[in-house]
Coordinates of C-alpha atoms and ligand atoms in Angstrom, one line a residue:
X4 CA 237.8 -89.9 132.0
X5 CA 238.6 -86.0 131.1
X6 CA 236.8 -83.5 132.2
X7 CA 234.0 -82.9 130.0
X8 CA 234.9 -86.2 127.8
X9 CA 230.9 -87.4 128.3
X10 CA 229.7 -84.9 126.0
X11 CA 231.8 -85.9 123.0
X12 CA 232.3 -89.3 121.0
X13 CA 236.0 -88.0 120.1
X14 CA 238.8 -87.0 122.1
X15 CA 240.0 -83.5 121.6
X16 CA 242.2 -82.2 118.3
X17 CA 245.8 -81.8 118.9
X18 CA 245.6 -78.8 117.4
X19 CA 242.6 -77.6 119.3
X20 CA 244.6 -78.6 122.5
X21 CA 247.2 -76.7 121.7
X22 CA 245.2 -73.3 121.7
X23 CA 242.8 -74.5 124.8
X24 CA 245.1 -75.5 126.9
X25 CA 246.5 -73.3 129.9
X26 CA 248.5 -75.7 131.9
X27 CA 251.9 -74.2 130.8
X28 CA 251.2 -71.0 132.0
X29 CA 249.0 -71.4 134.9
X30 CA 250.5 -74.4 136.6
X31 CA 252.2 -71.7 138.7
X32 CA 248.8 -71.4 140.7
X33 CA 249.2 -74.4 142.0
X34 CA 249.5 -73.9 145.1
X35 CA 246.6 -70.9 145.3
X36 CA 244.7 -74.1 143.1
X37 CA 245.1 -76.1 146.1
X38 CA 244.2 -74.1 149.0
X39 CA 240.8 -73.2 147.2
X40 CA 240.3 -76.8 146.9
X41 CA 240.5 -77.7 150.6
X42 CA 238.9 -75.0 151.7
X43 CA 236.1 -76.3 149.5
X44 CA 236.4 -79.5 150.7
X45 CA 235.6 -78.5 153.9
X46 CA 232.6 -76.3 153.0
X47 CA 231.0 -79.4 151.1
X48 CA 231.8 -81.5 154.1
X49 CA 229.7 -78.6 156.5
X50 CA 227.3 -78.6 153.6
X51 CA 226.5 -82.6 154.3
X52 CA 227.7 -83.1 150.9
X53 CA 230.4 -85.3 151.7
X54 CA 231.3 -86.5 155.2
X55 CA 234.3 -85.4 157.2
X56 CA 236.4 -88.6 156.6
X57 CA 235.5 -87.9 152.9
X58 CA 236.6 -84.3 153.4
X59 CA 240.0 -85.6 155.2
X60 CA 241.1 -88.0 152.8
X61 CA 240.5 -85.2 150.1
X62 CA 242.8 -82.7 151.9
X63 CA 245.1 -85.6 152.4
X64 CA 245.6 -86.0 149.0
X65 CA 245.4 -82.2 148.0
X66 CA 248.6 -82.3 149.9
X67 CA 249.9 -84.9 148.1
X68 CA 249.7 -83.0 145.2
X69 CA 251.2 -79.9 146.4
X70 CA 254.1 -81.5 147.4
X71 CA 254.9 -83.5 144.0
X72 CA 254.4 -79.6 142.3
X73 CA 256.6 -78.5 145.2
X74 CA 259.3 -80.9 144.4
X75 CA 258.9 -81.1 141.0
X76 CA 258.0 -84.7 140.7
X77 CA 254.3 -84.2 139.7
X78 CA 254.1 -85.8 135.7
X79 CA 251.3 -83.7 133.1
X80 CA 249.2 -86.0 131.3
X81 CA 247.9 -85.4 128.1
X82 CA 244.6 -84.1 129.0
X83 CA 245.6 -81.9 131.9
X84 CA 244.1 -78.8 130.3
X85 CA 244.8 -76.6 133.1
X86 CA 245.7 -76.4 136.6
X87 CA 242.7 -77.0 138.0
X88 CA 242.1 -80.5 136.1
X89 CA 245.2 -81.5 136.5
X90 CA 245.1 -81.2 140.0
X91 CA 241.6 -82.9 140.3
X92 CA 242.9 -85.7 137.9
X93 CA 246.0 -86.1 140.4
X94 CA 243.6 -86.3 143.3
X95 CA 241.4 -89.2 142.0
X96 CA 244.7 -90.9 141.3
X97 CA 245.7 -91.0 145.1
X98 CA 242.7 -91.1 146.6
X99 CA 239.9 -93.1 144.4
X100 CA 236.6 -92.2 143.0
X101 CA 236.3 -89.7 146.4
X102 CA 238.1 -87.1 144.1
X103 CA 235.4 -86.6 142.1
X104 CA 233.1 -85.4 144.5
X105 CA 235.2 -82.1 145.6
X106 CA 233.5 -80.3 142.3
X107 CA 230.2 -80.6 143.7
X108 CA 228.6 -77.6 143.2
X109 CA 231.9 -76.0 141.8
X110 CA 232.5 -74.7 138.2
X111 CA 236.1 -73.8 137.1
X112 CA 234.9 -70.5 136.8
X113 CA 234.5 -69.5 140.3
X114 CA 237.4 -71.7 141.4
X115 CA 239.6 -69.8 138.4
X116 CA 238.7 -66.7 139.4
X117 CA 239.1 -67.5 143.3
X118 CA 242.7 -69.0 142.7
X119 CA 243.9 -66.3 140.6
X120 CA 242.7 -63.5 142.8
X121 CA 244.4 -65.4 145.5
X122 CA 247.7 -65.6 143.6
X123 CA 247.4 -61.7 142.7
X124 CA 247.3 -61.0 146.4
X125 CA 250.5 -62.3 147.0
X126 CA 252.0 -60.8 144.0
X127 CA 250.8 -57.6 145.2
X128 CA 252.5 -58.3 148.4
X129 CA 255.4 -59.0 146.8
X130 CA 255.7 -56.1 144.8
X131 CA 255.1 -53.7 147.5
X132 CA 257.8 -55.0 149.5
X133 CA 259.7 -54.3 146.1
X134 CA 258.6 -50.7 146.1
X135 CA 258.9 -50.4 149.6
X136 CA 262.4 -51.2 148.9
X137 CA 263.2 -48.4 146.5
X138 CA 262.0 -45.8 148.6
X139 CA 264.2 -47.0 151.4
X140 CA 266.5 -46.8 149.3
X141 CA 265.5 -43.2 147.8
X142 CA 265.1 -41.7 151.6
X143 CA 268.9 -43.0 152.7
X144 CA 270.8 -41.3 149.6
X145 CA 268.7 -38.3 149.8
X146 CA 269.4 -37.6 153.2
X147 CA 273.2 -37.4 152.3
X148 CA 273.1 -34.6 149.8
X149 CA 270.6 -32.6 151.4
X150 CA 272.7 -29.4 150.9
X151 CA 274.0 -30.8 147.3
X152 CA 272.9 -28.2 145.1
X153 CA 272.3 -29.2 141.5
X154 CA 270.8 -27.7 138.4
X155 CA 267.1 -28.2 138.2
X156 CA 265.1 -28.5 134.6
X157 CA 262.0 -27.7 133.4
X158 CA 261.5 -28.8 129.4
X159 CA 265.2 -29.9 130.1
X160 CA 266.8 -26.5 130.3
X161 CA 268.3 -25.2 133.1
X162 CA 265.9 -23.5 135.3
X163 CA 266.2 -22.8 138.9
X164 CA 268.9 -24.7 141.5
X165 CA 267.5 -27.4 143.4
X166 CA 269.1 -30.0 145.7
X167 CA 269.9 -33.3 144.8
X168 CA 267.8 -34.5 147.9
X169 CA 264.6 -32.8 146.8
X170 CA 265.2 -34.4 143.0
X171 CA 266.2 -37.9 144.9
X172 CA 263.0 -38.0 147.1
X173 CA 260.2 -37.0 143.9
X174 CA 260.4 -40.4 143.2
X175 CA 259.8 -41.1 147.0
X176 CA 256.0 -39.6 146.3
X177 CA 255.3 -40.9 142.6
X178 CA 256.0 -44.5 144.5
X179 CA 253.8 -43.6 147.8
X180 CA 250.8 -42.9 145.5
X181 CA 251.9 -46.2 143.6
X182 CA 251.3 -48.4 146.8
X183 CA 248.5 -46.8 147.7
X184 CA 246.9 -47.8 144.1
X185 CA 248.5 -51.2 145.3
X186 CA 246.3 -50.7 148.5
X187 CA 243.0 -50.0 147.1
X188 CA 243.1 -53.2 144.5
X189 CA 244.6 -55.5 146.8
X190 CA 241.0 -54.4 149.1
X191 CA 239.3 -55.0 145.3
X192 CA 240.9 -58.1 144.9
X193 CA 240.4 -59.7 148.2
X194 CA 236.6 -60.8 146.9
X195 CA 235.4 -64.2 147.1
X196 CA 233.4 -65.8 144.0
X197 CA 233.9 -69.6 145.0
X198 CA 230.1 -70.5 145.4
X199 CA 229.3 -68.3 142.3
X200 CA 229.3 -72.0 140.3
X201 CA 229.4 -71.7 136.9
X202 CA 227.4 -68.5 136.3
X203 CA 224.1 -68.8 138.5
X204 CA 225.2 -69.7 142.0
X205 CA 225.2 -72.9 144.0
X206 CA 222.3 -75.1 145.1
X207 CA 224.3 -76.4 147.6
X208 CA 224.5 -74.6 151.2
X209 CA 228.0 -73.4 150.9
X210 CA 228.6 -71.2 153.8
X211 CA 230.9 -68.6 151.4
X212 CA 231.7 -66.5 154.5
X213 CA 233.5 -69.4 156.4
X214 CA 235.5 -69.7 153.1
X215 CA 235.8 -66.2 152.7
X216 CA 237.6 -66.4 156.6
X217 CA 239.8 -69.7 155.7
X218 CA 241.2 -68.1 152.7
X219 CA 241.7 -64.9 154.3
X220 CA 239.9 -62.4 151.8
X221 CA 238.0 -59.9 153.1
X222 CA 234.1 -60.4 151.4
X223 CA 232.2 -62.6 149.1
X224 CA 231.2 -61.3 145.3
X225 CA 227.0 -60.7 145.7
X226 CA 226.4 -61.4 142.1
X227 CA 227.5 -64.7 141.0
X228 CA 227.2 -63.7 137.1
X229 CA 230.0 -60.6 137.8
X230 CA 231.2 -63.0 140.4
X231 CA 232.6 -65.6 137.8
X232 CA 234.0 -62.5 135.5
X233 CA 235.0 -59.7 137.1
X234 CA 238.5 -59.5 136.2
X235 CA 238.3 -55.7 137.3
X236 CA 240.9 -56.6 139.5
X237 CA 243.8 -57.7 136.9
X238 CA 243.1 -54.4 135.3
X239 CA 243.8 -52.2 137.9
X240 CA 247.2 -54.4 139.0
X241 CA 247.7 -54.1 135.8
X242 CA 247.3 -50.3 135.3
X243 CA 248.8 -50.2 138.9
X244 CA 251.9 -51.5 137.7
X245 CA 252.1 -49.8 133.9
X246 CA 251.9 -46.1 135.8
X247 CA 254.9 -47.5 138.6
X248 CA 256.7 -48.8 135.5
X249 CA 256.2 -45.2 133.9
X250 CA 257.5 -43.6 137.2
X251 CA 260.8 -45.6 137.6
X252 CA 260.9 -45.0 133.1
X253 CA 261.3 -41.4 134.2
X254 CA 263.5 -41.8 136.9
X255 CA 265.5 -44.2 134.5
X256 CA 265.9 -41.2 132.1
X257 CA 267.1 -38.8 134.2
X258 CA 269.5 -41.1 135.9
X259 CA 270.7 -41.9 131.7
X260 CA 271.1 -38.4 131.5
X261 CA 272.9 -37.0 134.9
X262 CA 275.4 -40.0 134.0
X263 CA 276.3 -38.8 130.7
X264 CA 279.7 -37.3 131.0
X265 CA 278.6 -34.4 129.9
X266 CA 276.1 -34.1 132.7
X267 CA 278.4 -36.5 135.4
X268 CA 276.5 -35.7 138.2
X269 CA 275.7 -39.6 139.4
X270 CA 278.3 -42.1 138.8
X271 CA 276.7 -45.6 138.3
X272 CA 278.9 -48.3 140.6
X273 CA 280.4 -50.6 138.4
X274 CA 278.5 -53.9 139.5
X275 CA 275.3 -52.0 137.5
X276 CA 277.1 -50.6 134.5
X277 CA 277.5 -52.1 131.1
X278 CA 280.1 -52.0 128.6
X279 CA 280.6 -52.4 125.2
X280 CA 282.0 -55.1 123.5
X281 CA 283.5 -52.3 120.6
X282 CA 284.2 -49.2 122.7
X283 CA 286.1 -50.0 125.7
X284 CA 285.9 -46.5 127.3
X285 CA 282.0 -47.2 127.6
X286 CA 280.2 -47.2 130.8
X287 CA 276.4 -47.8 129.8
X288 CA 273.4 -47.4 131.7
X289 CA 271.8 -50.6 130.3
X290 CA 269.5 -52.0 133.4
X291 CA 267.8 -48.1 133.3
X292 CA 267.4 -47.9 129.6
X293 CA 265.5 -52.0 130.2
X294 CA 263.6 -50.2 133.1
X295 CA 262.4 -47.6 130.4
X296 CA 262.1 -49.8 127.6
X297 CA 259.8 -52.4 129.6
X298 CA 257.6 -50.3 130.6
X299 CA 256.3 -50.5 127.0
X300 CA 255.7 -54.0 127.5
X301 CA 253.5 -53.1 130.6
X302 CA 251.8 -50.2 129.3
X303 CA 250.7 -53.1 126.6
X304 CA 250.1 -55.8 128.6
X305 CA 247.0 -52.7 130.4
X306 CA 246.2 -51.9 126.7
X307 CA 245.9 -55.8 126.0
X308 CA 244.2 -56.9 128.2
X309 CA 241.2 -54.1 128.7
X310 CA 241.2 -54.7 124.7
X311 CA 240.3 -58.3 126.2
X312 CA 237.6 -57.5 128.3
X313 CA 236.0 -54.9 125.7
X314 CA 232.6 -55.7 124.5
X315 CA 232.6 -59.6 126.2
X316 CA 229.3 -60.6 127.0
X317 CA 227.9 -61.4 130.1
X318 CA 229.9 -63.7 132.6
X319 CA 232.9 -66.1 131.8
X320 CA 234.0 -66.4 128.5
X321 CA 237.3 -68.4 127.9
X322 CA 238.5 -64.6 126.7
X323 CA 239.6 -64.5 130.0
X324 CA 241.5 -66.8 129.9
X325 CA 244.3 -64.4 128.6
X326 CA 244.0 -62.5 131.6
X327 CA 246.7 -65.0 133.1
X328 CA 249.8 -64.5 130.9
X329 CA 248.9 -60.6 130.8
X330 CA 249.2 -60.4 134.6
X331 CA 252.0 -63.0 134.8
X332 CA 254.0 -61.5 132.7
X333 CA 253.4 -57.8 134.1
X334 CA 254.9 -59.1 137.7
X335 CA 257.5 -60.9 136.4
X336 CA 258.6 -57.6 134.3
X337 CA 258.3 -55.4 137.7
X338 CA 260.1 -58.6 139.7
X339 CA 263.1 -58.1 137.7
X340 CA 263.6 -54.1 137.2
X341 CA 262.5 -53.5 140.8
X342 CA 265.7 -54.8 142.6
X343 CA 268.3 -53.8 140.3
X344 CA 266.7 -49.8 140.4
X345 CA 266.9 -50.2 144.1
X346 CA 270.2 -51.4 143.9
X347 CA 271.2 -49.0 141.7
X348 CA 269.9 -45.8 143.9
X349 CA 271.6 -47.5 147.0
X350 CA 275.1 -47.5 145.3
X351 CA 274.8 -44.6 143.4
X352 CA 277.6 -42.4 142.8
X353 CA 276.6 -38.7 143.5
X354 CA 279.0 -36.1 142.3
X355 CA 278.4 -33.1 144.1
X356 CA 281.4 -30.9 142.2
X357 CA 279.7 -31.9 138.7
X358 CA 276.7 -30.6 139.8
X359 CA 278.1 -27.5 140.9
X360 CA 280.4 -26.6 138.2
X361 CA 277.1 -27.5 135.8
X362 CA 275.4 -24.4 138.3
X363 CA 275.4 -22.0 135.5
X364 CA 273.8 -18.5 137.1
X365 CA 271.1 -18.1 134.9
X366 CA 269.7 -20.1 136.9
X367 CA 269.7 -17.4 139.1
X368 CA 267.7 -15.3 137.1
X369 CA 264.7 -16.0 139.1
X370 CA 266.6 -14.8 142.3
X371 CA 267.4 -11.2 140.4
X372 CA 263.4 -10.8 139.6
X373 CA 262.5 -12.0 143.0
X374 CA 265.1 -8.9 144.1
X375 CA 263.7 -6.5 142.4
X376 CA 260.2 -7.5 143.7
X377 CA 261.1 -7.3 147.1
X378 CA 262.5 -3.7 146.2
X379 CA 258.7 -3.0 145.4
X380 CA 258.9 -4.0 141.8
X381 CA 255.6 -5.5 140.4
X382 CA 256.3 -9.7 139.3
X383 CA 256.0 -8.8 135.6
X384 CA 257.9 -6.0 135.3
X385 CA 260.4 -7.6 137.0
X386 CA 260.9 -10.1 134.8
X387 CA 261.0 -8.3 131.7
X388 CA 263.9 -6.1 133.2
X389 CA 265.5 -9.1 134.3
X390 CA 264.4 -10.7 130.7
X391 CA 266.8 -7.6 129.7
X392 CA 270.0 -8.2 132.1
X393 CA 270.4 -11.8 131.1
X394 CA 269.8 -10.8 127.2
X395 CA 272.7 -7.9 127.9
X396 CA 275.3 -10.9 129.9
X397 CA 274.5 -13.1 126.8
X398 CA 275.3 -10.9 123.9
X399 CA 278.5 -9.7 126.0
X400 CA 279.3 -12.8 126.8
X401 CA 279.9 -12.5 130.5
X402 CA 278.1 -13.5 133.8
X403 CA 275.6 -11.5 135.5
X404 CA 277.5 -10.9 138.3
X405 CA 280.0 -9.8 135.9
X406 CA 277.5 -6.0 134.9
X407 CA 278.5 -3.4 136.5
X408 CA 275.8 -2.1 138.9
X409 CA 275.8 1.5 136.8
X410 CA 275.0 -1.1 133.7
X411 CA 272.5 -2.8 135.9
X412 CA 270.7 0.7 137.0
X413 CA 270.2 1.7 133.2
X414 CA 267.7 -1.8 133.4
X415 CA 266.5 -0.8 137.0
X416 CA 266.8 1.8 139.3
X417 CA 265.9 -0.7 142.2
X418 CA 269.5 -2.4 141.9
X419 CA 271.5 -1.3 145.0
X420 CA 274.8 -2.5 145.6
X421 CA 273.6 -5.5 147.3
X422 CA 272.5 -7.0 144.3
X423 CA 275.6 -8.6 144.5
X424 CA 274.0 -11.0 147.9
X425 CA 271.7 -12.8 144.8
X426 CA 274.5 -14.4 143.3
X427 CA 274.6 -17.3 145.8
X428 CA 273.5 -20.7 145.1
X429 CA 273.1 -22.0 148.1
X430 CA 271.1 -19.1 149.9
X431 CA 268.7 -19.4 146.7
X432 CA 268.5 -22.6 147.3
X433 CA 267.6 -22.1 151.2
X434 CA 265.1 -19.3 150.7
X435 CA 262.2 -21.8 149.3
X436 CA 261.7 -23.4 152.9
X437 CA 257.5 -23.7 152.4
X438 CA 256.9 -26.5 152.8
X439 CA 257.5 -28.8 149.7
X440 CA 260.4 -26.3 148.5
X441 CA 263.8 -27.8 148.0
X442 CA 265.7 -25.9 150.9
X443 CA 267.5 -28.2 153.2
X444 CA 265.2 -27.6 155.7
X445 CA 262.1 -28.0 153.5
X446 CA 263.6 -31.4 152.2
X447 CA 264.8 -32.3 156.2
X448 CA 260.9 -32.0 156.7
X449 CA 259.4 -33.6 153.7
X450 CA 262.1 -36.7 154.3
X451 CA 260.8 -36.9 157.8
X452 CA 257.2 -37.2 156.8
X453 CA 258.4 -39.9 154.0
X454 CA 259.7 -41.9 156.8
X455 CA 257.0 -41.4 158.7
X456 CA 254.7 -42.3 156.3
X457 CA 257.2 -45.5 155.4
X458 CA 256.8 -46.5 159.4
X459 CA 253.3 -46.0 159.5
X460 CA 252.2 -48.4 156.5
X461 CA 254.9 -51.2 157.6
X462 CA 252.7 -51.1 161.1
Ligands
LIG773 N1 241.7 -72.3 132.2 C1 240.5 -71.6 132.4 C2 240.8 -70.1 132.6 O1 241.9 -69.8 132.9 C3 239.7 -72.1 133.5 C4 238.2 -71.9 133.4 C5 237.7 -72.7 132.3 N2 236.3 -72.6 132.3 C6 235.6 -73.0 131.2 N3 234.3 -72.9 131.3 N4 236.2 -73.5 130.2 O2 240.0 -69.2 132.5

């Protein structure tokens, strides 16, 4: 007896079956299937639907099933269109015509929706601990090379010198926001809409808070018809995970680049290089250039599946059916780049003498402008005459610091002779101590409120 066999005088097309059926991909919320189905077994049983012993031998064999999925043993029959019949089918094998009483008052739409918000949950919970991971891992290296001064870029050009710390631990706060997103759908997601039925609600006196308690969410839905197809919640992990996925695309760039011998300021350990199979001298950054090349994939499973949910009408429609492989296969992307990034960070090579010798002092120029405003200088002016010095250096082909300070007067009265002092990475680097500036001591602070905020959210 199938599941909705008693409408129809011919079993279902193979052909049909093979586009209907969900089994293969959501038989991995088995175990989310489950625990929705035994908490419902006991809210029928308080409902004086079924009696307790029912209710027992119901869980008893619930358990049954989860164990054959746990070990692998359990056998698909033809007919086993998704998770949820094949577990109910399972059931009444063990336990008897009893079985079929545990969909009382139950649709597969509110129990879909129940079990995959459940299984979100823990994927959110799992990905966090990812994240969390990789800013661990961010925080640690950064604190080494707090005084490791390094070119920093705006449009890619050399601008202004910056420490490797403060260019480490930007990530730290693109991944902060990133779990707080996390935050704010896990609260989203933690909504009940078992007791929704199929689209109107239940006649049967379900008490949805007891259920809401046993499977540890935080509310019930309070309109059964958004109940059954509010999928609001794949969404937003999915756009959660597409803009993290965009983050770590960007740190994956700039790690391609710093490692390009040109650049050599980060050394990728060996265990998370790649070679070639042509060019032995190659050391390839392959696992960043997948971390930037799948996020694609997850800015398209957002793009997907909102194209899904476009224009549906009201409640479920088996549309949503796709929301599954969308969101699967989003997690499974992040499951895989996560670790390896974090990895990657935690065994970097940095190479602080690459970074210096790249310290070109144009970079400086900013310094010289910010010189001649503290001599009294208006900002604009001052860069225009410093817009001058570095034109002179460039067409003479020497440094700055190279102009004699008569040369330097003809651009400027204001230059003394201890224009000279400006010429100093390091103290350039150590006058932008506001808070949020890239001096050592700015970065000392800002890592101490990352770990502070790191302790605070693991409380
Ligand atoms: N496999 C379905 C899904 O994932 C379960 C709900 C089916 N409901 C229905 N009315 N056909 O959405």
């Amino acid at each position: 007896m199938g599941l909705w066999g008693g409408r129809f005088a011919e079993p279902s097309d193979d052909d049909l079956r093979a586009l209907n059926d969900s089994i293969g991909f959501d038989k991995r919320m088995y175990r989310e299937d489950i625990a929705g189905s035994m908490a419902y077994a006991g809210a029928i049983a308080d409902a004086g639907i079924i009696t307790a012993e029912e209710a027992e031998t119901i869980i008893g064999g619930l358990e049954a099933v989860r164990r054959e999925f746990d070990e692998g043993s359990f056998v698909l029959q033809v007919g086993d269109e998704d998770i949820h019949t094949a577990v109910e089918r399972r059931l009444t094998d063990l336990v008897g015509p009893v079985g079929g009483k545990l969909h009382t008052g139950r649709s597969r739409n509110d129990q879909v929706a129940t079990d995959f918000r459940l299984w979100t949950l823990a994927a959110l919970e799992q990905v966090d601990g990812l994240i969390e991971a990789l800013q661990v891992a961010l925080v640690e290296q950064a604190a080494v090379h707090l005084k490791t001064v390094m070119p920093g870029y705006t449009h890619l050009q050399p601008g202004q010198p910056i420490t490797a710390a403060h260019w480490l631990m930007s990530f730290f706060w693109m991944l902060k926001r990133d779990r707080e997103r996390l935050d704010g759908t896990r609260e989203r997601t933690a909504v009940l809409p078992l007791g929704s039925g199929a689209l109107s609600g239940t006649p049967y006196d379900i008490n949805r808070q007891k259920l809401v308690e046993e499977l540890n969410l935080n509310s019930y839905s309070q309109n059964s018809l958004d109940g059954v197809s509010d999928r609001d919640f794949v969404a937003e992990t999915l756009f959660m995970l597409a803009l993290m996925s965009t983050h770590l695309s960007r740190l994956a760039e700039d790690i391609i680049i710093y490692s390009n011998p040109l650049f050599g300021y980060i050394t990728l350990n060996d265990r998370y290089s790649t070679g070639s199979s042509l060019m032995p001298q190659k050391r390839n950054a392959d696992p960043m250039e997948l971390a930037r090349g799948k996020t694609g994939r997850l800015i398209g499973y957002l793009a997907g599946f909102l194209s899904t949910l476009k224009g549906l009408p009201s409640t479920y429609n088996k549309d949503l059916q796709e929301d599954k492989e969308a969101l699967f296969g989003a997690v499974d992307t992040v499951q895989v780049i996560l670790p390896v990034i974090t990895a990657i960070i935690k065994t970097l090579q940095v190479n602080p003498d690459k970074m210096r010798a790249a310290l070109d002092e144009e970079l400086l120029a900013t310094e010289l402008a910010d010189y001649l405003v503290r001599k009294g200088l208006p900002f604009r002016q001052a860069h225009h005459v410093v817009g001058e010095v570095v034109r002179h250096a460039d067409t003479h082909q020497i440094k700055m610091s190279q102009i004699s300070l008569e040369q330097m007067q003809v651009f400027s009265g204001l230059f003394e002779a201890d224009v000279t002092d400006v010429f100093d990475f390091d103290v350039a680097v150590a006058r932008r101590r506001a808070p949020g500036g890239t001096a050592p001591d700015a970065v000392a602070e800002q890592i101490a409120a990352a770990r502070q905020w790191l302790e605070s959210r693991s409380a």
